[in-house]
PDB file of C-alpha atoms in Angstrom:
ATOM      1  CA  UNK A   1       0.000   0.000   0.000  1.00 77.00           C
ATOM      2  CA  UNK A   2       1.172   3.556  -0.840  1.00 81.00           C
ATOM      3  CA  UNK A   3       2.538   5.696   2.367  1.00 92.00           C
ATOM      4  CA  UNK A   4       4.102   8.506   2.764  1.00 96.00           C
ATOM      5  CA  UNK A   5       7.502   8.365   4.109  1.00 96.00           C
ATOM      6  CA  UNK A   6      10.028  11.042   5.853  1.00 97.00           C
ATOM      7  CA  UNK A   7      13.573  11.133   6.912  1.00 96.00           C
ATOM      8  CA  UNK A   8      15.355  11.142   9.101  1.00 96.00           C
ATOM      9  CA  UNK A   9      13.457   9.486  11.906  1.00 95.00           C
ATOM     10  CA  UNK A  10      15.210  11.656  14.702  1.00 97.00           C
ATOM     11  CA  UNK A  11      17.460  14.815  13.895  1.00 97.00           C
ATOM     12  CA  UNK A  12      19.125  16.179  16.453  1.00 97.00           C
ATOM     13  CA  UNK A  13      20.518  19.507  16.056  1.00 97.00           C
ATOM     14  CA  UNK A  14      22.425  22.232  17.785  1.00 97.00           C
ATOM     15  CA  UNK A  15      20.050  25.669  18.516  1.00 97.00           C
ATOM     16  CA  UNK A  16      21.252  28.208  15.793  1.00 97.00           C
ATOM     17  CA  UNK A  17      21.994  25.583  13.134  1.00 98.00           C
ATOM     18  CA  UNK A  18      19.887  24.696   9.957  1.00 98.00           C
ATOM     19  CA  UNK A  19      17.629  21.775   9.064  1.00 98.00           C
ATOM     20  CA  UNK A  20      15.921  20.290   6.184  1.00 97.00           C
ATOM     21  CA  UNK A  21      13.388  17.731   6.734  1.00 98.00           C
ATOM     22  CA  UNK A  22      12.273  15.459   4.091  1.00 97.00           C
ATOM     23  CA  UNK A  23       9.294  13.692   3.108  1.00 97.00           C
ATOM     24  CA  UNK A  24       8.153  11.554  -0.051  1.00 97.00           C
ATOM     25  CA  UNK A  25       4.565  12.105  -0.570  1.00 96.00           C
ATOM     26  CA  UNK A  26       2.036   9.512  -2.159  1.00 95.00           C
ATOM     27  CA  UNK A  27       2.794   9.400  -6.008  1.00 92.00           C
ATOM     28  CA  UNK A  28      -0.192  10.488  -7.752  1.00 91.00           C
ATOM     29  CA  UNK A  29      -1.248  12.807  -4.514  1.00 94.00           C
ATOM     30  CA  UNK A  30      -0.929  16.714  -5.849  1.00 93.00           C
ATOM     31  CA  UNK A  31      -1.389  18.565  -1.984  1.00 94.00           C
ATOM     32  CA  UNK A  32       0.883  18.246   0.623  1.00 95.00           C
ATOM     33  CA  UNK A  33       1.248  19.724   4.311  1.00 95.00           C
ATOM     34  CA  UNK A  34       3.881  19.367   7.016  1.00 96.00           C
ATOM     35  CA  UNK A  35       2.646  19.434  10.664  1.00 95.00           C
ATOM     36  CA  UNK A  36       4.243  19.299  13.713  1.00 95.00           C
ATOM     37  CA  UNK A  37       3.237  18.226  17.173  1.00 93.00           C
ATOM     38  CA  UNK A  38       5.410  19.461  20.653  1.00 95.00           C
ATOM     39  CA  UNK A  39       5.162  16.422  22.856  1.00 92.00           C
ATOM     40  CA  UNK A  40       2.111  16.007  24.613  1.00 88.00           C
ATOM     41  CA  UNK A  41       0.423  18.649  22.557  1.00 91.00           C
ATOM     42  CA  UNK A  42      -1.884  18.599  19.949  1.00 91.00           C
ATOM     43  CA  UNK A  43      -0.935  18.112  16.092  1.00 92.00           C
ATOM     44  CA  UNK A  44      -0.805  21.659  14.776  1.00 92.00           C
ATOM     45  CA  UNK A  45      -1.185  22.584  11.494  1.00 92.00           C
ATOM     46  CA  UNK A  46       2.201  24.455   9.539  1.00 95.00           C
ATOM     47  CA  UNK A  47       1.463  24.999   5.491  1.00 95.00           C
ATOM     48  CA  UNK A  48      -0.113  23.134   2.869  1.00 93.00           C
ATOM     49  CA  UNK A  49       1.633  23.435  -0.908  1.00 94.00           C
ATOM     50  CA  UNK A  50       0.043  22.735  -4.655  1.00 93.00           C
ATOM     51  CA  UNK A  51       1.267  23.523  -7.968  1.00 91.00           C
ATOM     52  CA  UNK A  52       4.842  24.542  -6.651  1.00 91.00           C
ATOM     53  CA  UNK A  53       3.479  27.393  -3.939  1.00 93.00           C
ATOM     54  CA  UNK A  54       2.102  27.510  -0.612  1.00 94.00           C
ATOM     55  CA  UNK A  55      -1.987  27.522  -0.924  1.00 91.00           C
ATOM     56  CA  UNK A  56      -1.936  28.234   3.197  1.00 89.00           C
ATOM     57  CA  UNK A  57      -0.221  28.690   6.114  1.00 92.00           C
ATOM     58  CA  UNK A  58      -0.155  29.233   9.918  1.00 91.00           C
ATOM     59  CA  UNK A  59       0.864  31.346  11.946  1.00 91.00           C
ATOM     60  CA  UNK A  60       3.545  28.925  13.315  1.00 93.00           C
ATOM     61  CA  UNK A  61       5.110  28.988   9.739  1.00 95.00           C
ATOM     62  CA  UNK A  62       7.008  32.548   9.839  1.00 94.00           C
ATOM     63  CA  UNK A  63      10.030  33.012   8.052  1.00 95.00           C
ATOM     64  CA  UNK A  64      12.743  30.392  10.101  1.00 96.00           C
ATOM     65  CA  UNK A  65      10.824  28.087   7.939  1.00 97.00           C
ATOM     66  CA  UNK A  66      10.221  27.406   4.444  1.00 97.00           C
ATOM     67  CA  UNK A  67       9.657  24.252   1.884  1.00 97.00           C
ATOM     68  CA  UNK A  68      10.375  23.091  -1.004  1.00 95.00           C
ATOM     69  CA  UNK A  69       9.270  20.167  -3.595  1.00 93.00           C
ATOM     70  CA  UNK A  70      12.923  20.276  -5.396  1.00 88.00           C
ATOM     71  CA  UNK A  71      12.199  17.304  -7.546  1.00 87.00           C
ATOM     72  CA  UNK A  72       9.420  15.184  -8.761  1.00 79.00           C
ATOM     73  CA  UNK A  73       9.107  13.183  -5.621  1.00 87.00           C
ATOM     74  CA  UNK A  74      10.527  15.064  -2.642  1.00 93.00           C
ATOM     75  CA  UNK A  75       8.982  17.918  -0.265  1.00 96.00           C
ATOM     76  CA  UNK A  76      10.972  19.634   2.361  1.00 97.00           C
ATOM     77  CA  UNK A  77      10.792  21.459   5.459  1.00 98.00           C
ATOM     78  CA  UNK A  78      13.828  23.674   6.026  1.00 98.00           C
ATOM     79  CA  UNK A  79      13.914  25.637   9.185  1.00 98.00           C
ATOM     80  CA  UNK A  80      16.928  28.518   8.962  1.00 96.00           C
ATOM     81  CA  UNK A  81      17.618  28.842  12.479  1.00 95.00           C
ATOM     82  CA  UNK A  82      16.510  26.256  14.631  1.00 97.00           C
ATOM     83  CA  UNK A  83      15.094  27.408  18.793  1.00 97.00           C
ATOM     84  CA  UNK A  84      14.737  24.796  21.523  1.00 97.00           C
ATOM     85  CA  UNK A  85      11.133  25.928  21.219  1.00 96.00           C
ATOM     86  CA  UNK A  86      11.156  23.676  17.426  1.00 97.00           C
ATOM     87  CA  UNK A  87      11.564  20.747  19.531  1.00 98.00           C
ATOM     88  CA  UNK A  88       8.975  18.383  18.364  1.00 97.00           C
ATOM     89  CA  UNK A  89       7.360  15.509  15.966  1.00 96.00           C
ATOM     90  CA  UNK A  90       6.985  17.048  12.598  1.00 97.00           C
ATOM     91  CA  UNK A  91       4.529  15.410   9.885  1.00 96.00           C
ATOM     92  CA  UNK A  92       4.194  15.192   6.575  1.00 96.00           C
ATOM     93  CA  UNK A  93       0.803  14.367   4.642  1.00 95.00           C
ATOM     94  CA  UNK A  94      -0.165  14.174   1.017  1.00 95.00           C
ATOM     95  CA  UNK A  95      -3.644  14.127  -0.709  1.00 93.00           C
ATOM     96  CA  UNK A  96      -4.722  13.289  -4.118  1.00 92.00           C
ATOM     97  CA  UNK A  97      -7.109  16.310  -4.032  1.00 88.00           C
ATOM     98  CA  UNK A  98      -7.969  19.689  -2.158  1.00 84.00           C
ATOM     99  CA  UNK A  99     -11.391  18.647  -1.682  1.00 85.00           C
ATOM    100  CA  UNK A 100     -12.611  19.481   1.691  1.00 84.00           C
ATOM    101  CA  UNK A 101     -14.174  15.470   2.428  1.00 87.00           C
ATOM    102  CA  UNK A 102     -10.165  14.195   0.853  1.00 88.00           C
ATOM    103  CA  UNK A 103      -8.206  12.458   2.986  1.00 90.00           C
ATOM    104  CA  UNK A 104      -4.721  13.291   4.040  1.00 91.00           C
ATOM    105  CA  UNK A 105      -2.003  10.487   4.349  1.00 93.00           C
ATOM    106  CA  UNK A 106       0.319  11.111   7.403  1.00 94.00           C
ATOM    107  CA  UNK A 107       4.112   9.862   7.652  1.00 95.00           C
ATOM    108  CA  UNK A 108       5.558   8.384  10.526  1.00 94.00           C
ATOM    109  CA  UNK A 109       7.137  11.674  10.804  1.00 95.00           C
ATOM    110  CA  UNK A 110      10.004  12.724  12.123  1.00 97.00           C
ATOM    111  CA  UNK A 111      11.304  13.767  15.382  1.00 97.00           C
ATOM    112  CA  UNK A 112      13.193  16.868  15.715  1.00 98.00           C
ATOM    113  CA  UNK A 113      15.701  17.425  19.110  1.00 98.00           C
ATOM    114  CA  UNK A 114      17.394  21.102  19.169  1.00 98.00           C
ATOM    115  CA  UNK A 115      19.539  21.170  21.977  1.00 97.00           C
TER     116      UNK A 115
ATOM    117  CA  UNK B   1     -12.387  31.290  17.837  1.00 80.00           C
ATOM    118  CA  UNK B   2     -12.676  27.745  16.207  1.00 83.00           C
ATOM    119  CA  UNK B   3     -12.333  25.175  18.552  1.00 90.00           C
ATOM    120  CA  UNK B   4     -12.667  21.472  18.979  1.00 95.00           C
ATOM    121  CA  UNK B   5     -12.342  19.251  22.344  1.00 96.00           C
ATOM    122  CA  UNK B   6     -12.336  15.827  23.658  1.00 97.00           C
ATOM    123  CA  UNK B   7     -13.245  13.776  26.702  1.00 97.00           C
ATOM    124  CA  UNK B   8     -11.973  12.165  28.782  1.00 97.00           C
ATOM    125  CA  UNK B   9      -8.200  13.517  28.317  1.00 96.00           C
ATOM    126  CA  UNK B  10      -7.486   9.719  28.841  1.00 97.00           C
ATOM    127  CA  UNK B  11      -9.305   6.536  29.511  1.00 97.00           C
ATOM    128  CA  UNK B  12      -8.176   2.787  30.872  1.00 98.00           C
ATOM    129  CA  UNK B  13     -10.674  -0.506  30.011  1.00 98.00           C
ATOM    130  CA  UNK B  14     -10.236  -3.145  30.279  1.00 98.00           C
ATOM    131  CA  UNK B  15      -9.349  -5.779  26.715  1.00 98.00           C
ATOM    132  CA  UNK B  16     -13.214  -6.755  25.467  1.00 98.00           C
ATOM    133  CA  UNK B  17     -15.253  -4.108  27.211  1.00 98.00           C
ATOM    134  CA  UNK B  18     -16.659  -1.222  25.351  1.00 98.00           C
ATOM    135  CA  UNK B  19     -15.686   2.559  25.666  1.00 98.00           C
ATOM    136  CA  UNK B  20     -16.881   6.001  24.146  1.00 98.00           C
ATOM    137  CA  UNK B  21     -14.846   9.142  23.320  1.00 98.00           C
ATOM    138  CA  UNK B  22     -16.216  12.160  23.055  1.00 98.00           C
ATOM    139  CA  UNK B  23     -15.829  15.577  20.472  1.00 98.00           C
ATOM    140  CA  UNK B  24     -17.189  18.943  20.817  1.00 98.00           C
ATOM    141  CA  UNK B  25     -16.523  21.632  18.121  1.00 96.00           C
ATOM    142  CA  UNK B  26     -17.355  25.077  17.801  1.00 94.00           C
ATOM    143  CA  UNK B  27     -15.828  25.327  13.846  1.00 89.00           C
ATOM    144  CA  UNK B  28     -18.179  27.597  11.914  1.00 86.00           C
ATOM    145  CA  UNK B  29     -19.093  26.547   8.886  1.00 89.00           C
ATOM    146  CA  UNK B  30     -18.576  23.162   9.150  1.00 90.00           C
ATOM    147  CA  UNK B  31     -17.468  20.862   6.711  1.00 91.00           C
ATOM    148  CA  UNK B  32     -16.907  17.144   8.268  1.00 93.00           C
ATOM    149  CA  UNK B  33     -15.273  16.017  11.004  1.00 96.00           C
ATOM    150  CA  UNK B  34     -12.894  13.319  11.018  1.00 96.00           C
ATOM    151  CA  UNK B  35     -11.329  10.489  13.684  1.00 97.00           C
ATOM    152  CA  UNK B  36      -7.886   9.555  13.553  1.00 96.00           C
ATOM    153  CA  UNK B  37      -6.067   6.817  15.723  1.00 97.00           C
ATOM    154  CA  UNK B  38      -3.021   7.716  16.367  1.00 94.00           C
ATOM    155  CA  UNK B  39      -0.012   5.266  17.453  1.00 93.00           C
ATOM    156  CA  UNK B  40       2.733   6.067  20.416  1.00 89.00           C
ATOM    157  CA  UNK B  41       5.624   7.891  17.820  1.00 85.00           C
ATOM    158  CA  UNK B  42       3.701   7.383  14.592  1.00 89.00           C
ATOM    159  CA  UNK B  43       1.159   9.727  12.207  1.00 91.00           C
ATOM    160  CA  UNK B  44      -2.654   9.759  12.438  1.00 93.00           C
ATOM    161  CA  UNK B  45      -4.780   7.359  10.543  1.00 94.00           C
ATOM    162  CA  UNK B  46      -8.284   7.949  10.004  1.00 94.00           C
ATOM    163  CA  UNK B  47     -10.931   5.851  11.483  1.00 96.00           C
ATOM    164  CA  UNK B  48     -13.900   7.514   9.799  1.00 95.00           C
ATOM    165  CA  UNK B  49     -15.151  10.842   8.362  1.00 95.00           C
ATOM    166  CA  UNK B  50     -18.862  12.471   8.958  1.00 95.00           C
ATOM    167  CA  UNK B  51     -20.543  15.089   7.027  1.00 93.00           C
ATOM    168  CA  UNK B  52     -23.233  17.304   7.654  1.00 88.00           C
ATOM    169  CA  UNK B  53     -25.765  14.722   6.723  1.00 89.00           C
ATOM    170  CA  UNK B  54     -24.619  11.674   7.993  1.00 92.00           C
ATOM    171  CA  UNK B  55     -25.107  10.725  11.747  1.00 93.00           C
ATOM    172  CA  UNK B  56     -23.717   7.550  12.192  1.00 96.00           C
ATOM    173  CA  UNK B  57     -20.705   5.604  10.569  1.00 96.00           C
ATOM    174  CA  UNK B  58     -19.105   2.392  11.465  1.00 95.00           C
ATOM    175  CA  UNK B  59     -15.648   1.123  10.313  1.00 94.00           C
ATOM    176  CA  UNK B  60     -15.202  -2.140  11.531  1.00 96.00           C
ATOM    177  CA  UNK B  61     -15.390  -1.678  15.932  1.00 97.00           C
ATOM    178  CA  UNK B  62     -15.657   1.654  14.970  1.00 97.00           C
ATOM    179  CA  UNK B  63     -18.258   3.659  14.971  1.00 97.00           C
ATOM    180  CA  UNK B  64     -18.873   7.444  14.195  1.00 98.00           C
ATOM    181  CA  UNK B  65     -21.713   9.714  15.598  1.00 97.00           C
ATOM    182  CA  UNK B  66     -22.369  13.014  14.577  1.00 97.00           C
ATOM    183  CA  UNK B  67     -24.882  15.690  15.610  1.00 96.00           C
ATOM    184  CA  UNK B  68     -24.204  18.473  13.833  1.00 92.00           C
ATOM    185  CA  UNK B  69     -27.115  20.501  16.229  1.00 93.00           C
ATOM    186  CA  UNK B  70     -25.791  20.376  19.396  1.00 95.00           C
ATOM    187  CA  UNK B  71     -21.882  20.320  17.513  1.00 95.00           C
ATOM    188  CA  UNK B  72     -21.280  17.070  19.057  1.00 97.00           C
ATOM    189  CA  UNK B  73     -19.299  13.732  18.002  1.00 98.00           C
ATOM    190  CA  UNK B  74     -18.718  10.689  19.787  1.00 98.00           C
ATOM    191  CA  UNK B  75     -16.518   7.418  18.656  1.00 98.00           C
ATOM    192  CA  UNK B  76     -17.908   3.874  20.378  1.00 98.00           C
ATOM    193  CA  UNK B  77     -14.670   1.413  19.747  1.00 98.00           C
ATOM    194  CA  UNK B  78     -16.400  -1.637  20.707  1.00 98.00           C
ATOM    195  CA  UNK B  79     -14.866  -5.003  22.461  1.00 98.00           C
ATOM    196  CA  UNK B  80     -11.762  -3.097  22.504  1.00 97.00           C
ATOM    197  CA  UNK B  81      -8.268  -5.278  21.812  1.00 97.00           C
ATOM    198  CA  UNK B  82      -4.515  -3.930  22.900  1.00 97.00           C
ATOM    199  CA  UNK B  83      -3.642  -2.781  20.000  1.00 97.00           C
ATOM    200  CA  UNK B  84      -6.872  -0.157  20.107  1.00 97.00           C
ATOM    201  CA  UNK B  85      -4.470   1.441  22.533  1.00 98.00           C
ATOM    202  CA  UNK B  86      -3.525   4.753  21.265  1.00 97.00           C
ATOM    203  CA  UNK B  87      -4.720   8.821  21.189  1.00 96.00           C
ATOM    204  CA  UNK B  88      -8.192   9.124  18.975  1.00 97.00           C
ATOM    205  CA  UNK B  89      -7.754  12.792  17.697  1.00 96.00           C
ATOM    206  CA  UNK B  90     -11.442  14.660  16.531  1.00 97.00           C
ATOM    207  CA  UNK B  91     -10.238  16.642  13.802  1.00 95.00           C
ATOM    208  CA  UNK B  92     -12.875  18.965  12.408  1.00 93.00           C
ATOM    209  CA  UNK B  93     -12.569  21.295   8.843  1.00 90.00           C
ATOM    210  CA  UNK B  94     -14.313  24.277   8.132  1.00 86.00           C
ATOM    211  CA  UNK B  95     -16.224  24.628   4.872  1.00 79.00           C
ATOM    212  CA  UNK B  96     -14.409  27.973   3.636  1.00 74.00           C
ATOM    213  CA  UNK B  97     -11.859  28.215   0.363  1.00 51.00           C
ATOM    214  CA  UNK B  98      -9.120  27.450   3.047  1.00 62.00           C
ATOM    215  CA  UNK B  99     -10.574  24.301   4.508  1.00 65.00           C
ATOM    216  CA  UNK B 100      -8.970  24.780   7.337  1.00 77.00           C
ATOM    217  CA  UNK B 101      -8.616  21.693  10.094  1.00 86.00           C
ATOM    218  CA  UNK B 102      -9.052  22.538  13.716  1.00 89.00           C
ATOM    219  CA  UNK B 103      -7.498  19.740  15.818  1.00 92.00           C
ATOM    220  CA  UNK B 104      -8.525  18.392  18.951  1.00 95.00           C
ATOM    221  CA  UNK B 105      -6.021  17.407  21.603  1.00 94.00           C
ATOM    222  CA  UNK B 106      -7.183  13.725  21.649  1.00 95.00           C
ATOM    223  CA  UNK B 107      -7.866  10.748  23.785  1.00 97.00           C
ATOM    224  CA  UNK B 108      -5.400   8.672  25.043  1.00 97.00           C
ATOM    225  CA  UNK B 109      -6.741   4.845  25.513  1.00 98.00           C
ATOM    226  CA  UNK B 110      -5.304   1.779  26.970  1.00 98.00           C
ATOM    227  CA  UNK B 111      -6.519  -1.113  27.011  1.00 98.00           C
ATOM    228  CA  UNK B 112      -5.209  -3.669  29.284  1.00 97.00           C
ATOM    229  CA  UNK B 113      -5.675  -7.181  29.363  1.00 96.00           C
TER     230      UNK B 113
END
């Protein structure tokens, strides 16, 4: 069955220092997010992306972060300058479809340590 | 402020009994509202998805109740097993060009044998 998959499992990374997060979407899926969830809180929505651009983000996403779909089958999550504060479980999801009933496929996503 | 929360914050049965969760959203307009199970270190999975019309969904032990009056969803997981251990997360989306998903902070079950 298709999944979504990201990578690494666990980054950890010094505060200050960059990091690109990857994730390979489903293969025919055209909308993708990235979400993250701060252990033992709730999954919180961080952008969604079609045709090359963000469609949406949150408030969360300022400008530390930005992605990127640099080839046919990857979609990253860079953050510039990471804070202890970006400690957390970030997911990726794909959709065939931005139709509001389509479902979104999560990844086992990946966990992020800044130290 | 769109807003969506569960009960109990966590729940223990025992393996074969029966157990309900509970949603309540305040998301204006709403668009559907969606269960997902969600494994210790692993991504949501959804259980089930209810629309304005529908009331009542099953998916295998699971089943799906929506009242879309009173804003209120519950999920019956019946003769639960150890492996329905995990957090059920009520996930509800608006119905605007955004479709934007309001997530609750979820259940955690165990079941224990």
């Amino acid at each position: 069955e298709p999944e979504v998959t990201q990578t690494p499992s666990h980054q950890v990374t010094q505060m200050g220092q960059e990091v690109i997060l990857r994730c390979v979407p489903i293969s025919n899926h055209l909308y993708f997010y990235w979400y993250r969830q701060i252990l033992g809180q709730k999954v919180e929505f961080l952008v969604s992306f079609y045709n090359n651009e963000i469609s949406e983000k949150s408030e969360i996403f300022d400008d530390q972060f930005s992605v990127e779909r640099p080839d046919g089958s990857n979609f990253t999550l860079k953050i510039r300058s990471t804070k202890l504060e970006d400690s957390a479980m970030y997911f990726c999801a794909s959709s065939e479809s931005g139709g509001l009933n389509t479902e979104a496929f999560f990844g086992q996503g990946t966990r992020l340590t800044v130290v | 402020k769109n807003q969506v929360e569960q009960s109990p914050q966590s729940l223990i049965i025992l393996e074969g009994k029966n157990c309900t969760l509970q949603c309540n959203y305040t998301v204006s307009p709403f668009s559907n509202l969606r269960w997902y199970k969600q494994d210790t270190g692993r991504g949501p999975v959804s259980l089930t998805i209810m629309t304005f019309s529908e009331n009542t969904k099953s998916n295998g032990r699971y089943t799906a109740t929506l009242d879309a009056d009173t804003k209120q969803s519950s999920l019956h997981i019946t003769a639960s097993q150890l492996s329905d251990s995990a957090s059920y997360i009520c996930v509800v989306r608006s119905n605007t060009n955004a479709g934007k998903s309001t997530f609750g902070d979820g259940t955690t079950l165990t079941v224990k044998p």
